C-alpha positions as semicolon CSV with decimal commas, in nm:
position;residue;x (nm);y (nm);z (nm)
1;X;7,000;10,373;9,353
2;X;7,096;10,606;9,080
3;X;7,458;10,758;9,041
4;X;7,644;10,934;8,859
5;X;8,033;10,811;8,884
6;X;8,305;10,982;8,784
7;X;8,413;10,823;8,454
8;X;8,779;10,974;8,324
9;X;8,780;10,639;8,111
10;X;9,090;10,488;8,345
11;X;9,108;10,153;8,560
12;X;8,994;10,294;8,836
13;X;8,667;10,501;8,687
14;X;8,591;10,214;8,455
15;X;8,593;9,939;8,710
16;X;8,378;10,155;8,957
17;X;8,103;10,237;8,721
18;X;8,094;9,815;8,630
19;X;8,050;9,786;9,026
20;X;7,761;10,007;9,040
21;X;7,587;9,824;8,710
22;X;7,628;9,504;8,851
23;X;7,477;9,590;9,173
24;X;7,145;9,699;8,911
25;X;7,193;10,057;9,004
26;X;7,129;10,301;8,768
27;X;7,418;10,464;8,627
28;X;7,508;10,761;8,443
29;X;7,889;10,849;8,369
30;X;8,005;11,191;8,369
31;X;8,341;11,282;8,237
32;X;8,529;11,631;8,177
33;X;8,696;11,823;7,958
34;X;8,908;12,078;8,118
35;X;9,139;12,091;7,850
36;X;9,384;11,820;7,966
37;X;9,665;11,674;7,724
38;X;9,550;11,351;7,751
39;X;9,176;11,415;7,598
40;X;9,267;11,078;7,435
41;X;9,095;11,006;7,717
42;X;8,751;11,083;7,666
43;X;8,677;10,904;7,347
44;X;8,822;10,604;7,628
45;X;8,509;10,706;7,877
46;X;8,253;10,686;7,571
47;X;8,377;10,352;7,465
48;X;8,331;10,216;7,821
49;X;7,997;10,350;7,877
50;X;7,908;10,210;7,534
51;X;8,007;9,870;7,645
52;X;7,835;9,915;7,980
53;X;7,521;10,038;7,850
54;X;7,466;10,360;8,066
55;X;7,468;10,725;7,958
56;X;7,755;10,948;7,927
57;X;7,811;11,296;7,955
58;X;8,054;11,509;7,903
59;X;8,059;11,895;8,121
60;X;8,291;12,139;7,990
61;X;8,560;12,292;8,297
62;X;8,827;12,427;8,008
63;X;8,667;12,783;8,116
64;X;8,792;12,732;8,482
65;X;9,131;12,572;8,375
66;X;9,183;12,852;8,105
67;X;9,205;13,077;8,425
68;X;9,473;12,877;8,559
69;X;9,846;12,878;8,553
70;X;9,943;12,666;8,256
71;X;10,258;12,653;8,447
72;X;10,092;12,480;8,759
73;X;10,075;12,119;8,567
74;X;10,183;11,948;8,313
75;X;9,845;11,842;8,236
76;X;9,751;12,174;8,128
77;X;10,036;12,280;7,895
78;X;10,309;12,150;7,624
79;X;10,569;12,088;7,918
80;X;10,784;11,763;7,812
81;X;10,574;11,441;8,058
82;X;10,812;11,356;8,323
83;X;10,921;10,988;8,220
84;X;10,978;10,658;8,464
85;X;10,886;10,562;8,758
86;X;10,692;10,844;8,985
87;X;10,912;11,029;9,234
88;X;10,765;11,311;9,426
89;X;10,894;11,553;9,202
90;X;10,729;11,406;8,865
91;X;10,397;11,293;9,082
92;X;10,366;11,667;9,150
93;X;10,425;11,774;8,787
94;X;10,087;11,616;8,749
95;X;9,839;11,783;8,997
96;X;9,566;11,972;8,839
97;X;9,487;12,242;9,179
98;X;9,128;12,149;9,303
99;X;9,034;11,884;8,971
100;X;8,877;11,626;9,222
101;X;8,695;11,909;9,380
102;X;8,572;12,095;9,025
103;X;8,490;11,722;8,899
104;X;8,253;11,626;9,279
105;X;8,115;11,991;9,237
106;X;8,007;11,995;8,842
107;X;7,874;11,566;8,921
108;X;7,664;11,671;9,242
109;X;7,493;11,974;9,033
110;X;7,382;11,721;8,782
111;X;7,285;11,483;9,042
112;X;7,139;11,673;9,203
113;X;6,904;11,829;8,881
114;X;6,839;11,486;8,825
115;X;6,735;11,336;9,138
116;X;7,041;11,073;9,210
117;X;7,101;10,971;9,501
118;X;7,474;10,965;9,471
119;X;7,800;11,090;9,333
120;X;8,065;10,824;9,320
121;X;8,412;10,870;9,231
122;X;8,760;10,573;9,236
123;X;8,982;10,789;9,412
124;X;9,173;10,487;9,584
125;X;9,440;10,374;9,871
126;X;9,697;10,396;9,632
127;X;9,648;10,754;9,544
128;X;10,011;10,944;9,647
129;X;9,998;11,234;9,947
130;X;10,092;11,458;9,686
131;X;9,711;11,449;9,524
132;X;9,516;11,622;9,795
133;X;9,211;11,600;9,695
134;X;9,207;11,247;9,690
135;X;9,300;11,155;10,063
136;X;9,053;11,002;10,284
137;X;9,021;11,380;10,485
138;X;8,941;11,566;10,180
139;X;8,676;11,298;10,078
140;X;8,497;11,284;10,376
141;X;8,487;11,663;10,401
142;X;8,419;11,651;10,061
143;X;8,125;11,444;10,145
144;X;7,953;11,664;10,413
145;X;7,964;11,962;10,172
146;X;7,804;11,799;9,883
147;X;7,467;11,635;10,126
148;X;7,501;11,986;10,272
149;X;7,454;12,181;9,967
150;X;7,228;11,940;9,737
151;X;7,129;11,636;9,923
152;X;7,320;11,402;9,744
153;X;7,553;11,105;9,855
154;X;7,923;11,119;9,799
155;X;8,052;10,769;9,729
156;X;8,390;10,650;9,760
157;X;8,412;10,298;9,820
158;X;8,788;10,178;9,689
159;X;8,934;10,434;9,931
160;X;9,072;10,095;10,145
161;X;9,171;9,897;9,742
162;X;9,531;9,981;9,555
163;X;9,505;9,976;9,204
164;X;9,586;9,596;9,195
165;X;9,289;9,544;9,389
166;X;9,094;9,736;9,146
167;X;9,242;9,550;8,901
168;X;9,167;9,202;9,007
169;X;8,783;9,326;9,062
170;X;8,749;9,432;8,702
171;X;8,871;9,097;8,568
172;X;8,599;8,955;8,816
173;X;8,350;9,198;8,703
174;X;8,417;9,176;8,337
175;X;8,475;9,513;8,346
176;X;8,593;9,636;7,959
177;X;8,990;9,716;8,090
178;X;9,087;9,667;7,722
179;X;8,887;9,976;7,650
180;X;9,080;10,175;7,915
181;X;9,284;10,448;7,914
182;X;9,564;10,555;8,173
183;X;9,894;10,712;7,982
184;X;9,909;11,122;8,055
185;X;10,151;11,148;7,790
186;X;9,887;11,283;7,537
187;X;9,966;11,007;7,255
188;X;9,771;10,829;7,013
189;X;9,890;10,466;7,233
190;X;10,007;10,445;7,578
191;X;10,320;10,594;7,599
192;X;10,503;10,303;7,837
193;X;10,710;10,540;7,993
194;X;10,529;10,810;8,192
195;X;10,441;10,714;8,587
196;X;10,098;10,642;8,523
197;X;10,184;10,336;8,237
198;X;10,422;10,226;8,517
199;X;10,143;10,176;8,720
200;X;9,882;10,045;8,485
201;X;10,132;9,791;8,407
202;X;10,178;9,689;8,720
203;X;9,861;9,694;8,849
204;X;9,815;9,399;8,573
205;X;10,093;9,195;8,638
206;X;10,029;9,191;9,053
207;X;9,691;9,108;8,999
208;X;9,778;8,829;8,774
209;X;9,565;8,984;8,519
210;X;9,711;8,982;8,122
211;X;9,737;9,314;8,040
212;X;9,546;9,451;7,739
213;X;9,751;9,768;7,704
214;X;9,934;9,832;7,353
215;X;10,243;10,054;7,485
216;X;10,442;10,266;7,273
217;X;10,775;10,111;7,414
């Protein structure tokens, strides 16, 4: 099968796209730009598709984003990063409105140009209500539209793993987690303090994994 997965350059993207190259698919990671503050991110993505030996792109959604409320997320503007562990109120600092659907639309065009079979993406069981577009009934709906409108496969397969569990299957995999990168904070290192290091570090230390992350704290 070929694929392209999602690849932000996190855990979850990271540990998917090792999944897929182990199983001998063919893989090619797409990642955006759509002007987040943590574009720290992308040299991440690069570096892991280096060390996985598949091609990476990069497609350009600052023009849609531009359009946006800076206001809407902190993801999109200079607003201070809520710090500790997520509550509702800092999760939904985060949203970006529609970025799972922008990202499935702009990888099942280039699937779809390219003859893939498939669009995968790590949205996961451990993904909070307050991201819609990455519950189970947006991905499934999700799903129909994209074989609908190009032909191509929507994949979703740790939509039943937590992050742990993502986790633990990198290590298995020998997925490059060092090479990761999680912290929204918009640093030059993980910050340590934001929700999403929370988690990271977490995720490592329930697994039983060491965790490779050089924090800021």
């Amino acid at each position: 099968m070929k694929v392209v997965v999602l690849l932000s350059g996190g855990l979850d993207s990271t540990v998917l796209a090792a999944q897929f190259v182990e199983g001998g698919h063919v893989v090619l990671g797409l990642s955006a730009n759509y002007g987040q503050r943590h574009v720290r991110e992308l040299d991440a993505a690069a570096a892991v598709s280096d060390a996985l030996s598949i091609r990476h792109n990069i497609v350009d959604l600052r023009g849609v984003t531009a359009a946006m409320d800076p206001a809407s997320s902190v993801l999109l503007s200079s607003t201070a990063m809520p710090h500790g562990q997520y509550s509702h109120e800092s999760m939904a600092a985060t949203v970006v409105p529609g970025r799972n659907l922008l990202f499935i639309a702009a990888a099942a065009a280039v699937a779809a140009s390219r003859q893939y079979d498939a669009v995968a993406l790590g949205a996961h069981a451990g993904d909070h209500p307050v991201y819609p577009d990455c519950r189970p009934d947006f991905l499934v709906a999700a799903a129909g539209a994209v074989e609908r409108g190009t032909g191509v496969e929507l994949l979703f397969p740790f939509a039943e793993t937590d992050k742990t569990g993502i986790v633990a299957l990198g290590a298995r995999l020998g997925a490059p987690l060092d090479l990761t990168w999680s912290c929204y904070d918009g640093g030059d290192v993980h910050c340590g303090r934001c929700g999403t290091c929370m988690e990271r570090a977490e995720a490592f230390s329930l697994a039983g994994i060491p965790d490779p992350t050089a924090y800021g704290v």
